[in-house]
Structures are given as structure tokens and as C-alpha cells.
Backbone as a chain_set.jsonl record, in Angstrom:
{"seq": "XXXXXXXXXXXXXXXXXXXXXXXXXXXXXXXXXXXXXXXXXXXXXXXXXXXXXXXXXXXXXXXXXXXXXXXXXXXXXXXXXXXXXXXXXXXXXXXXXXXXXXXXXXXXXXXXXXXXXXXXXXXXXXXXXXXXXXXXXXXXXXXXXXXXXXXXXXXXXXXXXXXXXXXXXXXXXXXXXXXXXXXXXXXXXXXXXXXXXXXXXXXXXXXXXXXXXXXX", "coords": {"N": [[5.11, 0.532, -11.55], [4.711, 3.199, -10.966], [2.265, 5.047, -9.732], [-0.374, 7.404, -10.522], [-2.291, 10.469, -10.34], [-2.885, 11.871, -12.975], [-2.117, 10.165, -14.868], [-3.366, 7.984, -17.496], [-6.027, 6.214, -19.297], [-8.649, 8.196, -20.881], [-11.665, 8.251, -21.417], [-13.761, 10.542, -23.33], [-16.724, 10.93, -24.387], [-18.525, 12.563, -25.293], [-17.402, 14.026, -27.094], [-16.681, 12.285, -28.552], [-13.952, 11.059, -28.265], [-10.767, 9.663, -27.412], [-8.43, 9.932, -24.868], [-5.112, 9.432, -23.896], [-2.904, 9.953, -21.501], [0.395, 10.029, -21.155], [3.502, 9.167, -19.405], [5.338, 10.958, -20.347], [4.08, 12.183, -22.734], [0.858, 13.184, -23.976], [-1.695, 11.434, -26.055], [-4.051, 11.611, -28.232], [-7.338, 10.293, -29.487], [-9.383, 10.628, -31.82], [-12.363, 9.341, -32.704], [-14.918, 7.64, -34.985], [-16.833, 5.824, -34.235], [-17.367, 3.329, -31.848], [-16.46, -0.199, -32.099], [-17.173, -3.794, -31.457], [-14.675, -5.614, -31.447], [-14.381, -8.492, -31.013], [-14.442, -10.817, -28.609], [-13.679, -9.87, -26.072], [-12.873, -7.222, -26.863], [-12.815, -3.844, -28.225], [-12.541, -1.87, -30.579], [-11.864, 1.688, -31.353], [-13.018, 3.274, -34.043], [-11.805, 4.866, -36.688], [-9.632, 4.962, -35.707], [-6.167, 3.762, -34.598], [-6.803, 2.517, -32.196], [-7.083, -0.026, -29.787], [-8.985, -1.65, -27.242], [-8.76, -3.702, -24.768], [-10.793, -5.762, -22.731], [-9.798, -6.971, -19.855], [-10.456, -8.116, -17.258], [-12.862, -7.251, -14.398], [-11.445, -5.366, -13.279], [-9.129, -4.734, -14.786], [-7.86, -3.124, -18.089], [-6.34, -3.776, -21.018], [-4.845, -1.872, -23.408], [-3.97, -0.771, -26.729], [-2.212, 0.565, -29.346], [-0.858, 2.193, -32.507], [2.376, 3.58, -32.423], [4.219, 5.506, -34.282], [6.087, 3.634, -36.257], [5.885, 1.428, -35.018], [4.011, -0.95, -32.812], [2.32, -0.225, -29.762], [1.381, 0.181, -26.199], [-0.441, -0.74, -23.159], [-1.137, -1.535, -19.816], [-3.743, -1.218, -17.763], [-5.785, 0.216, -14.764], [-9.132, -0.088, -13.899], [-10.644, 2.202, -11.964], [-13.074, 2.338, -9.144], [-12.887, 3.79, -7.041], [-11.369, 6.899, -5.558], [-8.651, 8.46, -7.068], [-6.73, 9.606, -5.951], [-7.242, 9.231, -3.321], [-6.711, 6.272, -3.407], [-3.982, 6.596, -4.051], [-2.822, 7.883, -1.748], [-3.473, 5.846, -0.013], [-1.986, 3.976, -0.369], [0.992, 4.988, -0.399], [0.875, 5.404, 2.328], [0.626, 2.88, 3.073], [3.558, 1.784, 2.491], [4.87, 3.602, 3.879], [3.988, 2.821, 6.752], [4.926, 0.226, 6.521], [8.209, 0.701, 6.281], [8.147, 1.922, 8.725], [7.713, 0.116, 10.435], [9.865, -1.596, 10.265], [12.025, -0.099, 10.978], [11.308, 0.303, 13.438], [12.063, -2.065, 14.626], [14.883, -1.451, 15.114], [17.028, 0.57, 13.892], [19.636, 0.331, 12.752], [21.291, -1.671, 10.599], [23.42, -4.298, 10.628], [25.932, -6.498, 9.276], [28.12, -8.664, 8.935], [29.774, -9.382, 7.071], [28.702, -7.509, 4.963], [28.459, -5.112, 5.508], [27.149, -1.948, 6.662], [24.135, -0.747, 7.148], [21.845, 2.008, 7.651], [18.6, 3.065, 8.72], [16.815, 6.034, 7.941], [15.337, 8.777, 8.718], [12.365, 10.048, 6.902], [12.113, 7.936, 5.171], [14.914, 7.33, 4.047], [18.116, 5.816, 3.328], [21.686, 5.126, 4.382], [24.221, 3.228, 3.328], [27.168, 1.977, 4.178], [30.196, -0.097, 3.381], [29.349, -1.993, 1.454], [30.888, -3.184, -0.523], [31.442, -5.723, -1.239], [29.386, -6.66, -2.841], [29.633, -5.206, -5.166], [30.66, -5.442, -8.536], [28.377, -7.351, -8.909], [25.982, -7.34, -7.851], [25.007, -4.722, -6.762], [25.431, -1.751, -8.638], [28.609, -0.194, -10.038], [28.271, 2.45, -9.93], [26.921, 3.545, -7.729], [26.115, 5.402, -5.169], [26.781, 5.436, -1.353], [24.235, 5.732, -0.561], [20.76, 6.546, -0.398], [17.16, 5.883, -0.898], [14.709, 4.239, 0.522], [11.968, 2.057, -0.359], [8.877, 0.451, -1.072], [7.541, -0.994, -3.046], [6.939, -3.705, -4.219], [5.205, -6.807, -4.08], [4.955, -9.847, -1.918], [4.758, -12.567, -4.004], [1.97, -15.401, -4.522], [3.215, -17.555, -5.156], [5.699, -17.557, -3.637], [4.588, -16.908, -1.25], [4.448, -17.092, 2.497], [6.972, -18.258, 2.46], [8.411, -15.631, 3.065], [8.673, -12.214, 4.173], [7.861, -10.015, 2.744], [8.874, -7.555, 0.514], [11.739, -5.585, 0.14], [13.141, -2.428, -1.432], [15.845, -1.025, -2.323], [16.474, 2.211, -3.343], [19.484, 3.662, -5.005], [21.1, 7.011, -5.075], [22.395, 7.615, -7.014], [20.657, 7.233, -9.168], [20.749, 5.269, -11.135], [21.109, 2.724, -9.959], [19.079, 0.23, -8.491], [18.128, -1.852, -6.332], [16.054, -5.215, -5.139], [15.221, -7.074, -2.461], [13.962, -9.993, -0.971], [12.336, -10.08, 2.28], [12.732, -11.445, 5.435], [11.458, -11.788, 8.316], [13.713, -12.31, 11.184], [15.06, -13.903, 14.493], [16.401, -11.299, 16.147], [16.921, -9.864, 13.929], [16.923, -9.184, 10.114], [16.646, -11.194, 7.373], [17.845, -10.96, 4.242], [17.323, -11.552, 1.014], [18.373, -11.667, -2.068], [16.886, -10.302, -5.183], [16.303, -10.994, -8.692], [16.081, -9.083, -11.985], [14.29, -10.775, -13.425], [12.871, -12.406, -11.576], [10.211, -11.063, -10.945], [6.871, -10.586, -11.576], [4.826, -8.515, -12.884], [3.917, -6.617, -10.148], [4.491, -8.348, -8.345], [6.599, -10.437, -6.379], [7.962, -13.413, -7.549], [9.865, -15.365, -8.019], [12.945, -16.991, -6.857], [16.397, -16.555, -7.689], [18.705, -19.048, -8.657], [21.128, -19.062, -7.512], [20.884, -16.976, -5.046], [21.743, -13.954, -3.48], [21.975, -14.182, -0.262], [21.832, -12.441, 2.976], [22.149, -11.963, 6.54], [21.348, -9.539, 8.476], [21.925, -8.018, 11.619], [19.895, -6.084, 14.04], [19.619, -3.286, 15.736], [19.444, -0.328, 17.667]], "CA": [[5.435, 0.898, -10.294], [4.441, 4.471, -10.62], [0.514, 5.307, -9.929], [-0.284, 8.708, -11.018], [-3.657, 10.497, -10.696], [-2.934, 12.394, -13.76], [-1.804, 9.33, -15.786], [-4.29, 7.125, -17.683], [-7.027, 6.328, -20.611], [-9.708, 9.189, -20.323], [-12.958, 8.618, -22.658], [-14.924, 11.774, -23.63], [-17.591, 10.417, -25.481], [-19.264, 13.663, -26.015], [-16.624, 14.716, -28.078], [-15.888, 11.234, -29.156], [-12.4, 11.238, -28.233], [-10.079, 8.913, -26.151], [-7.223, 10.835, -24.413], [-4.385, 8.587, -23.44], [-1.853, 10.58, -20.744], [1.633, 9.031, -20.749], [4.185, 10.151, -18.284], [5.934, 11.96, -21.183], [3.203, 12.698, -23.86], [-0.342, 12.964, -24.339], [-1.995, 11.162, -27.24], [-5.688, 11.748, -28.505], [-7.912, 9.414, -30.565], [-11.082, 11.152, -32.139], [-12.968, 8.192, -33.353], [-16.308, 7.792, -35.585], [-17.778, 4.82, -33.06], [-16.944, 2.134, -30.924], [-17.012, -1.72, -32.245], [-16.659, -4.719, -30.949], [-13.883, -6.643, -32.958], [-13.893, -9.609, -30.376], [-15.128, -11.209, -27.407], [-13.673, -8.573, -25.014], [-11.985, -5.993, -27.587], [-13.295, -3.187, -28.719], [-11.863, -0.718, -31.778], [-12.223, 2.82, -31.835], [-13.15, 3.508, -35.599], [-11.435, 5.812, -37.39], [-7.929, 5.119, -34.988], [-5.462, 2.365, -34.506], [-6.561, 2.253, -30.577], [-7.928, -1.229, -29.275], [-9.237, -1.659, -25.89], [-9.339, -5.145, -24.536], [-11.32, -5.933, -21.447], [-9.237, -8.292, -19.031], [-11.407, -8.725, -16.259], [-13.656, -6.338, -13.892], [-10.563, -4.154, -12.842], [-8.037, -4.086, -15.721], [-8.087, -3.188, -19.391], [-5.301, -3.528, -21.944], [-4.647, -0.889, -24.513], [-2.752, -1.057, -27.684], [-2.108, 1.503, -30.686], [0.225, 2.409, -33.335], [3.08, 4.945, -32.092], [4.905, 5.696, -35.467], [5.866, 2.178, -37.005], [5.618, 0.392, -33.819], [2.929, -1.285, -31.536], [2.527, 0.223, -28.448], [0.508, -0.254, -25.583], [-0.266, -0.832, -21.75], [-2.062, -2.251, -18.776], [-4.69, -0.125, -16.752], [-6.664, -0.773, -13.638], [-10.064, 0.454, -13.68], [-10.853, 2.256, -10.466], [-14.274, 3.001, -8.762], [-12.434, 4.709, -5.718], [-11.359, 8.257, -5.647], [-7.497, 7.909, -6.958], [-5.996, 10.631, -5.028], [-7.494, 8.305, -2.012], [-5.772, 4.88, -3.583], [-2.656, 6.804, -3.977], [-2.57, 8.243, -0.21], [-3.223, 4.67, 0.767], [-0.708, 2.932, -1.144], [1.893, 5.668, 0.47], [0.786, 5.187, 3.824], [1.205, 1.472, 3.488], [4.671, 1.873, 2.203], [5.497, 4.115, 4.875], [3.913, 1.837, 7.349], [6.449, -0.801, 6.382], [9.142, 1.411, 6.362], [8.195, 2.301, 9.857], [7.452, -1.121, 11.312], [11.092, -2.247, 10.13], [13.035, 0.848, 11.699], [11.021, 0.163, 14.95], [12.865, -3.032, 15.393], [16.265, -1.213, 15.077], [17.481, 1.591, 12.59], [20.999, 0.136, 12.372], [21.436, -3.036, 10.116], [24.781, -4.915, 10.709], [26.461, -7.609, 8.443], [29.823, -8.796, 9.267], [30.45, -9.21, 5.482], [28.45, -6.456, 4.104], [28.574, -3.637, 6.187], [26.096, -1.288, 7.727], [22.908, 0.255, 6.697], [21.317, 2.938, 8.621], [17.495, 3.645, 8.094], [17.011, 7.376, 8.19], [13.96, 9.834, 8.509], [11.992, 10.136, 5.661], [12.414, 6.466, 4.323], [16.33, 7.256, 3.78], [19.08, 4.783, 4.061], [22.771, 5.078, 4.147], [24.769, 2.04, 3.526], [28.583, 1.487, 4.522], [30.711, -1.311, 3.516], [28.935, -3.184, 0.563], [31.779, -3.397, -1.662], [31.547, -7.009, -1.807], [27.98, -6.658, -3.724], [29.977, -4.395, -6.409], [29.243, -5.294, -9.351], [27.457, -8.635, -9.091], [24.331, -7.119, -7.299], [25.12, -3.376, -7.02], [26.258, -1.235, -9.451], [29.595, 0.704, -9.662], [28.201, 3.848, -9.825], [26.066, 3.479, -6.616], [26.689, 5.886, -3.826], [26.382, 4.74, -0.296], [22.739, 6.679, 0.336], [19.462, 6.54, -1.151], [16.084, 6.132, -0.94], [13.872, 3.044, 1.137], [10.839, 1.701, -0.879], [8.356, -1.098, -0.781], [6.637, -1.181, -4.274], [6.613, -4.848, -4.668], [4.643, -7.707, -2.871], [5.686, -11.352, -2.079], [3.647, -13.217, -4.809], [1.531, -16.541, -3.823], [4.483, -18.656, -5.474], [6.462, -17.414, -2.424], [3.856, -16.673, 0.3], [4.799, -18.043, 3.841], [8.704, -18.021, 3.061], [8.954, -14.504, 3.027], [7.311, -11.436, 4.892], [7.636, -8.76, 2.352], [10.145, -7.047, -0.244], [12.167, -4.092, 0.232], [13.738, -1.818, -2.477], [16.939, 0.379, -2.338], [17.314, 3.154, -4.791], [20.563, 4.507, -4.882], [21.02, 8.257, -5.37], [23.091, 7.919, -8.59], [19.669, 7.327, -10.218], [20.531, 4.356, -11.928], [20.924, 1.833, -9.243], [18.038, -0.232, -7.648], [18.314, -3.519, -5.76], [15.204, -5.16, -4.343], [15.321, -8.235, -1.546], [12.893, -10.625, -0.265], [12.554, -9.827, 3.738], [12.358, -12.551, 6.11], [11.931, -11.725, 9.785], [14.432, -13.6, 11.857], [15.664, -13.3, 15.774], [17.623, -10.496, 16.398], [17.343, -9.067, 12.764], [16.262, -9.864, 9.074], [17.421, -11.819, 6.412], [17.391, -10.085, 2.895], [17.468, -12.404, -0.089], [18.427, -10.583, -3.265], [15.951, -10.736, -6.269], [16.889, -10.432, -10.041], [14.794, -8.656, -12.463], [13.234, -11.795, -13.957], [12.16, -12.686, -10.513], [9.135, -10.517, -10.755], [5.583, -10.726, -12.725], [4.161, -6.953, -12.883], [4.497, -5.991, -9.184], [4.82, -9.715, -7.371], [7.812, -11.329, -6.406], [7.426, -14.803, -7.801], [10.936, -16.44, -8.123], [14.007, -16.491, -6.381], [17.553, -17.006, -8.371], [19.444, -20.471, -8.512], [22.192, -18.96, -6.514], [20.584, -15.619, -4.631], [22.786, -13.651, -2.526], [21.36, -14.172, 1.401], [22.502, -11.722, 4.085], [21.463, -11.847, 7.931], [21.571, -8.355, 8.936], [21.277, -7.691, 12.951], [19.257, -4.875, 14.094], [20.048, -2.556, 16.848], [18.923, 1.174, 17.584]], "C": [[4.642, 2.279, -10.06], [2.923, 4.232, -10.734], [0.45, 6.86, -9.764], [-1.836, 9.178, -11.145], [-3.808, 10.62, -12.178], [-2.896, 11.496, -15.122], [-2.813, 8.227, -16.287], [-4.912, 7.045, -19.184], [-8.005, 7.107, -20.233], [-10.628, 9.059, -21.361], [-13.644, 9.898, -22.319], [-16.043, 11.392, -24.592], [-18.337, 11.278, -25.842], [-18.58, 14.245, -27.038], [-15.836, 13.418, -29.08], [-14.573, 11.139, -29.287], [-11.984, 10.294, -27.067], [-8.696, 9.89, -26.211], [-6.224, 10.142, -23.544], [-3.249, 9.173, -22.836], [-1.036, 9.488, -20.489], [2.131, 9.783, -19.866], [4.85, 11.263, -19.373], [5.17, 12.576, -22.022], [1.671, 12.532, -23.585], [-1.008, 12.724, -25.594], [-3.706, 11.215, -27.255], [-5.873, 11.038, -29.493], [-9.296, 9.903, -30.822], [-11.498, 10.143, -32.76], [-14.371, 8.728, -33.871], [-17.255, 6.849, -34.508], [-16.941, 4.005, -32.448], [-17.442, 0.912, -31.449], [-16.497, -2.466, -32.027], [-15.895, -5.556, -31.937], [-13.34, -8.191, -32.081], [-14.933, -9.768, -29.461], [-15.215, -9.95, -26.041], [-12.924, -7.217, -25.445], [-13.074, -5.301, -28.321], [-12.07, -2.239, -29.775], [-12.614, 0.523, -31.724], [-12.091, 3.229, -33.576], [-12.685, 4.507, -35.93], [-9.799, 6.259, -36.634], [-7.826, 3.827, -35.001], [-5.661, 2.025, -32.89], [-7.596, 1.067, -30.614], [-8.123, -1.321, -27.92], [-9.704, -3.349, -25.608], [-9.684, -5.178, -23.0], [-10.753, -7.076, -20.803], [-10.064, -8.973, -18.384], [-12.163, -7.337, -15.836], [-12.725, -5.146, -13.759], [-9.368, -3.623, -14.11], [-8.567, -4.488, -17.015], [-6.532, -2.955, -19.872], [-5.302, -2.492, -23.274], [-3.431, -1.08, -25.415], [-3.219, -0.035, -28.907], [-0.858, 1.657, -31.81], [1.093, 3.624, -33.03], [4.257, 4.788, -33.41], [4.766, 4.347, -36.227], [5.634, 1.147, -36.246], [4.444, 0.088, -32.985], [3.247, -1.269, -30.423], [1.332, -0.255, -27.608], [0.606, -0.125, -23.981], [-1.127, -1.309, -21.219], [-2.591, -1.207, -17.918], [-5.475, -0.635, -15.834], [-7.901, 0.466, -13.672], [-10.544, 0.879, -12.382], [-12.213, 2.965, -10.28], [-13.849, 3.99, -7.534], [-11.908, 6.025, -6.488], [-9.78, 8.078, -6.107], [-6.628, 8.524, -6.369], [-6.256, 9.634, -3.555], [-6.652, 7.272, -2.321], [-4.35, 5.321, -3.459], [-2.036, 6.872, -2.87], [-2.602, 7.062, 0.215], [-2.209, 3.746, 0.52], [0.832, 3.623, -0.564], [2.221, 5.46, 1.481], [1.186, 3.612, 4.271], [2.857, 1.16, 3.344], [5.512, 2.437, 3.472], [5.026, 3.436, 6.335], [4.775, 0.538, 7.48], [7.549, -0.793, 6.875], [9.394, 1.564, 8.197], [8.347, 0.995, 11.209], [9.045, -1.84, 11.453], [11.966, -1.352, 10.864], [12.554, 0.529, 13.262], [11.821, -1.03, 15.451], [14.305, -2.958, 15.392], [16.385, -0.883, 13.751], [18.863, 1.206, 12.13], [21.075, -1.4, 11.872], [22.95, -3.265, 10.433], [24.701, -6.092, 10.058], [27.793, -7.73, 8.634], [30.509, -9.071, 7.896], [29.899, -7.883, 4.892], [27.812, -5.254, 4.347], [27.195, -3.2, 6.811], [25.071, -0.531, 7.029], [22.047, 0.952, 7.754], [19.79, 3.381, 7.936], [17.126, 4.662, 8.67], [15.531, 7.807, 8.309], [13.516, 9.63, 7.007], [12.336, 9.105, 4.206], [13.727, 6.943, 3.175], [17.003, 6.073, 3.949], [20.359, 5.474, 3.715], [23.636, 3.51, 4.434], [26.553, 2.158, 3.216], [29.099, 0.242, 4.329], [30.092, -2.553, 2.523], [29.685, -3.485, -0.435], [31.866, -4.713, -2.332], [30.5, -7.138, -2.711], [28.538, -6.025, -4.967], [30.784, -5.635, -7.342], [28.282, -6.29, -9.458], [26.152, -7.919, -8.671], [24.076, -5.547, -7.256], [26.005, -2.5, -7.901], [27.303, -0.601, -9.018], [29.263, 2.003, -9.358], [27.333, 4.393, -8.242], [26.67, 4.273, -5.555], [26.286, 5.204, -2.431], [25.097, 5.528, 0.602], [21.793, 6.267, -0.711], [18.162, 6.586, -0.452], [15.207, 4.502, -0.495], [12.396, 2.839, -0.056], [10.222, 0.409, -0.905], [7.107, -1.037, -2.167], [6.234, -2.31, -4.456], [5.86, -5.596, -3.253], [5.249, -9.101, -3.22], [4.437, -11.988, -3.003], [3.345, -14.675, -4.015], [2.464, -17.328, -4.002], [5.135, -18.576, -3.983], [5.942, -17.197, -0.895], [4.093, -17.598, 1.396], [5.94, -18.097, 3.917], [9.222, -16.889, 3.362], [7.831, -13.708, 3.595], [7.402, -10.281, 4.19], [8.946, -8.683, 1.54], [10.334, -5.641, 0.023], [13.08, -3.595, -0.847], [14.474, -0.947, -2.106], [17.045, 0.9, -3.65], [18.354, 3.776, -4.326], [20.499, 5.849, -5.308], [21.412, 8.809, -6.681], [21.736, 7.74, -9.738], [19.435, 6.311, -11.053], [20.34, 2.984, -11.356], [19.977, 1.397, -8.329], [18.277, -1.54, -7.28], [16.929, -4.053, -4.689], [15.927, -6.923, -3.508], [14.287, -8.67, -0.925], [13.496, -10.637, 1.039], [12.091, -11.058, 4.313], [12.635, -12.056, 7.44], [12.76, -12.817, 10.522], [14.726, -12.83, 13.654], [16.551, -12.628, 15.74], [17.73, -9.573, 15.069], [16.39, -9.381, 11.822], [17.12, -10.16, 8.155], [16.922, -11.201, 5.157], [18.151, -11.323, 1.731], [17.256, -11.794, -1.408], [17.26, -11.311, -4.681], [16.645, -10.328, -7.761], [15.569, -9.903, -10.691], [14.196, -9.48, -13.241], [12.507, -12.664, -12.643], [10.349, -11.907, -10.483], [7.996, -10.508, -11.973], [4.888, -9.475, -12.344], [4.839, -6.809, -11.318], [4.513, -7.056, -8.147], [6.062, -9.973, -7.594], [7.375, -12.761, -6.723], [8.675, -15.931, -7.633], [12.132, -15.637, -7.457], [15.303, -17.164, -7.32], [17.664, -18.489, -7.89], [20.39, -20.141, -7.251], [21.947, -17.324, -5.903], [21.83, -14.991, -3.566], [22.076, -13.306, -1.159], [21.978, -13.522, 2.383], [21.599, -11.703, 5.472], [21.907, -10.585, 8.518], [20.976, -8.31, 10.697], [20.684, -6.515, 13.131], [19.586, -4.116, 15.363], [19.644, -0.729, 16.417], [20.09, 1.956, 16.897]], "O": [[3.988, 2.433, -9.029], [2.386, 3.476, -11.544], [1.155, 7.463, -8.956], [-2.614, 8.535, -11.85], [-4.558, 9.859, -12.79], [-3.414, 11.839, -16.184], [-3.142, 7.454, -15.387], [-4.422, 7.673, -20.122], [-8.427, 6.825, -19.111], [-10.425, 9.796, -22.326], [-14.018, 10.219, -21.191], [-15.925, 11.798, -25.748], [-19.019, 10.979, -26.822], [-19.166, 14.957, -27.854], [-14.923, 13.47, -29.904], [-14.046, 11.136, -30.399], [-12.625, 10.14, -26.027], [-8.124, 10.395, -27.177], [-6.462, 10.241, -22.34], [-2.273, 9.022, -23.571], [-1.312, 8.428, -19.927], [1.611, 10.819, -19.452], [4.786, 12.454, -19.068], [5.518, 13.745, -22.192], [1.363, 11.582, -22.865], [-1.012, 13.682, -26.368], [-4.421, 10.865, -26.316], [-5.03, 10.915, -30.381], [-10.244, 9.6, -30.097], [-10.754, 9.955, -33.723], [-14.925, 9.761, -33.497], [-18.322, 7.276, -34.069], [-15.725, 4.091, -32.621], [-18.656, 0.716, -31.397], [-15.279, -2.401, -32.193], [-16.334, -6.064, -32.969], [-12.322, -8.836, -32.336], [-15.997, -9.151, -29.413], [-16.124, -9.421, -25.401], [-12.489, -6.358, -24.678], [-14.01, -5.856, -28.896], [-10.877, -2.104, -29.502], [-13.817, 0.548, -31.984], [-11.012, 3.429, -34.134], [-13.244, 5.439, -35.351], [-9.085, 7.247, -36.806], [-8.662, 2.954, -35.23], [-4.808, 1.347, -32.318], [-8.655, 1.08, -31.242], [-7.116, -0.956, -27.312], [-10.647, -3.986, -26.078], [-8.94, -4.682, -22.154], [-11.167, -8.184, -21.143], [-10.45, -10.11, -18.653], [-12.181, -6.392, -16.626], [-13.121, -4.025, -14.076], [-8.908, -2.494, -14.279], [-9.277, -5.453, -17.3], [-5.714, -2.212, -19.331], [-6.14, -2.771, -24.132], [-2.291, -1.413, -25.089], [-4.378, 0.095, -29.301], [0.127, 0.946, -31.614], [0.622, 4.717, -33.345], [5.1, 3.894, -33.351], [3.714, 3.943, -36.724], [5.23, 0.064, -36.669], [3.905, 1.053, -32.442], [4.134, -1.946, -29.903], [0.429, -0.938, -28.089], [1.551, 0.485, -23.481], [-2.094, -1.644, -21.902], [-1.847, -0.375, -17.399], [-5.898, -1.787, -15.929], [-7.67, 1.665, -13.511], [-10.882, -0.018, -11.609], [-12.558, 3.924, -10.97], [-14.59, 4.913, -7.194], [-11.985, 6.202, -7.703], [-9.339, 7.265, -5.294], [-5.561, 7.929, -6.214], [-5.294, 9.418, -2.818], [-5.695, 7.183, -1.55], [-3.536, 4.61, -2.871], [-0.987, 6.265, -2.657], [-1.686, 6.874, 1.016], [-1.749, 2.882, 1.266], [1.755, 2.849, -0.312], [3.381, 5.305, 1.864], [1.763, 3.203, 5.278], [3.362, 0.315, 4.084], [6.517, 1.919, 3.959], [5.905, 3.579, 7.185], [5.173, 0.023, 8.525], [8.055, -1.64, 7.61], [10.451, 1.383, 8.803], [8.835, 0.982, 12.339], [9.409, -2.472, 12.445], [12.818, -1.972, 11.501], [13.373, 0.518, 14.181], [12.234, -1.024, 16.61], [15.012, -3.947, 15.584], [16.078, -1.537, 12.755], [19.276, 1.755, 11.108], [20.928, -2.299, 12.7], [23.662, -2.261, 10.47], [23.68, -6.778, 10.112], [28.548, -6.775, 8.453], [31.725, -8.958, 7.738], [30.716, -7.164, 4.317], [26.98, -4.594, 3.725], [26.358, -3.94, 7.328], [25.421, 0.387, 6.287], [21.604, 0.297, 8.697], [19.737, 3.936, 6.839], [16.997, 4.586, 9.892], [14.633, 7.049, 7.942], [14.215, 9.14, 6.12], [12.614, 9.281, 3.02], [13.654, 6.945, 1.946], [16.517, 5.244, 4.719], [20.313, 6.355, 2.857], [23.645, 2.867, 5.483], [27.026, 2.402, 2.106], [28.601, -0.659, 5.005], [30.277, -3.753, 2.725], [29.154, -4.113, -1.351], [32.201, -4.931, -3.497], [30.799, -7.945, -3.592], [27.885, -6.302, -5.973], [31.395, -6.574, -6.831], [27.296, -6.046, -10.154], [25.211, -8.088, -9.447], [23.007, -5.113, -7.685], [27.232, -2.576, -7.839], [27.329, -0.294, -7.826], [29.934, 2.657, -8.56], [27.262, 5.564, -7.87], [27.706, 3.863, -5.033], [25.385, 4.368, -2.492], [24.982, 5.803, 1.796], [22.114, 5.704, -1.758], [18.051, 7.296, 0.548], [15.18, 3.658, -1.39], [11.956, 3.908, -0.48], [10.874, -0.629, -0.785], [5.891, -1.05, -1.976], [5.085, -2.348, -4.897], [5.853, -5.282, -2.063], [5.802, -9.473, -4.255], [3.265, -11.856, -2.651], [4.095, -15.123, -3.148], [2.754, -17.993, -3.007], [5.045, -19.55, -3.236], [6.532, -17.265, 0.183], [3.948, -18.81, 1.234], [6.446, -18.04, 5.037], [10.341, -16.844, 3.873], [6.639, -14.011, 3.646], [7.056, -9.295, 4.84], [9.903, -9.438, 1.715], [9.487, -4.753, 0.118], [13.892, -4.439, -1.224], [13.983, 0.021, -1.525], [17.478, 0.399, -4.687], [18.267, 4.438, -3.292], [19.606, 5.946, -6.15], [21.081, 9.832, -7.28], [21.821, 8.061, -10.923], [18.38, 6.177, -11.673], [19.648, 2.14, -11.925], [19.896, 2.059, -7.294], [18.68, -2.321, -8.143], [16.73, -3.466, -3.626], [16.83, -7.637, -3.945], [13.6, -7.868, -0.292], [14.658, -10.988, 1.248], [11.172, -11.698, 3.8], [13.795, -11.873, 7.809], [12.501, -14.019, 10.454], [14.629, -11.64, 13.954], [17.631, -13.071, 15.347], [18.517, -8.626, 15.068], [15.266, -9.766, 12.148], [18.201, -9.587, 8.017], [15.729, -10.942, 5.004], [19.298, -11.77, 1.763], [16.147, -11.451, -1.818], [17.006, -12.485, -4.949], [17.447, -9.399, -7.853], [14.418, -10.081, -10.291], [13.367, -8.913, -13.953], [11.644, -13.513, -12.863], [9.44, -12.49, -9.892], [8.309, -10.427, -13.161], [4.304, -9.542, -11.263], [6.061, -6.866, -11.18], [4.55, -6.652, -6.985], [6.645, -9.833, -8.669], [6.412, -13.228, -6.115], [8.516, -17.081, -7.223], [12.367, -14.43, -7.406], [15.149, -18.337, -7.66], [16.976, -19.032, -7.025], [20.411, -20.801, -6.212], [22.756, -16.465, -6.255], [22.675, -15.693, -3.011], [21.628, -12.171, -0.996], [22.935, -14.182, 2.789], [20.4, -11.429, 5.408], [22.981, -10.64, 9.117], [19.798, -8.532, 10.979], [20.963, -5.708, 12.244], [19.941, -4.966, 16.18], [19.593, -0.145, 15.335], [19.985, 3.165, 16.69]]}, "num_chains": 1, "name": "protein.A"}
């Protein structure tokens, strides 16, 4: 879900080195040569780094980290990364502004009142009935609104988006499918198994479904 300009796989063919920058560390793989070890897989000889081309836009990287196999999925971008990030942040801001413009106060008779605040923030009073089945016991009544996920093709046409509430305790995050309704929005809870990468693809057998009326 994170997308950073400084994180990724950076080849340096002049010095025969791959530099893999992760969020918490940087790994370097000085190699002797590149060999094709499969139809779409390449090995950096002299290292345990393997690169598999999945399609025109994605590669898979694998390597040994101590005694464990590690790896990740990376997107190959021709566009300027900073512009891609800026565009994505603007997309999320636009979704928040659109939701808030229909009414910054979301009210449910059973599950309390959510206020959408400036800076993509929220406060939520009265969500106790969702603790701990959906919201962790440590959650405070405020946090950040985000839209990192998309509605997958499996659910396309049934829902209008996915909203994620990240509570300020730093541990609690809950995501809902959003369906616009007359006078408000209907939120349907999503479990961790409801996602494939950044797409919401399935709903729980018995999800929590909440209708919030919207007002200024």
C-alpha cells in the first residue's frame, strides 16, 4: 500500500550491482553477469538475487535473507515516480472531498456519529458496539481517513469505493466497501481476507452493514 520514490530495485549496470532499497534497510547485490534461468526469470550470478518478469509493468524479486527466502513485487514505471505519487495522493484527496461535500456528519442510530474533518481526519463517537469484533479495544475515537484500496472486478457495479479508517492508536485499521444511497452512505465491513493486493474482491459471509445518514 505504500508507494515511495526511494524504495525499489535499482540496477547499476556500470558497477554490476543491484541495489534493493526497502523501507528499513538497503541491500546490495554485486554480480558477475546476468543469466537467463527460465523463460522469464533472470539470475544475477554471484548473488542469490532472482528477477522474474511477470508482465510489461511488474517484476518479482526473490533473494535469501539469512536462512529465509524473501522477496517482493515491484512495478516498472516509465512515468516520473514523484508525479505518480502526487497523482495518487490527489486521487485519495478527491474521494475524501467528494464524500465530505455530501455531508461531513455521518450518523447511525446504532453505531454512532462520524465527523469528517479537514486534513482527511475523522472523529467517531459511539462505535462501542463494534468493539472488539470489528474495531480493536485500543482504538481511540479519532484518526485518519484514507482510500488506498479499489473495488475489484469481482465486486464492480455493486459498490462505489473502499474507505479505510486508521485510528490514532497506530494499530487499528478498518476498511469498508462504500455504496452511495439516498441521504447517506452504506458501509459494508471488509476482513483481511477480502483483499487481493490493492483490490477488494470478496465480502465476508456475515459482514457488518451500516447505513449512515449524511448532514452538514
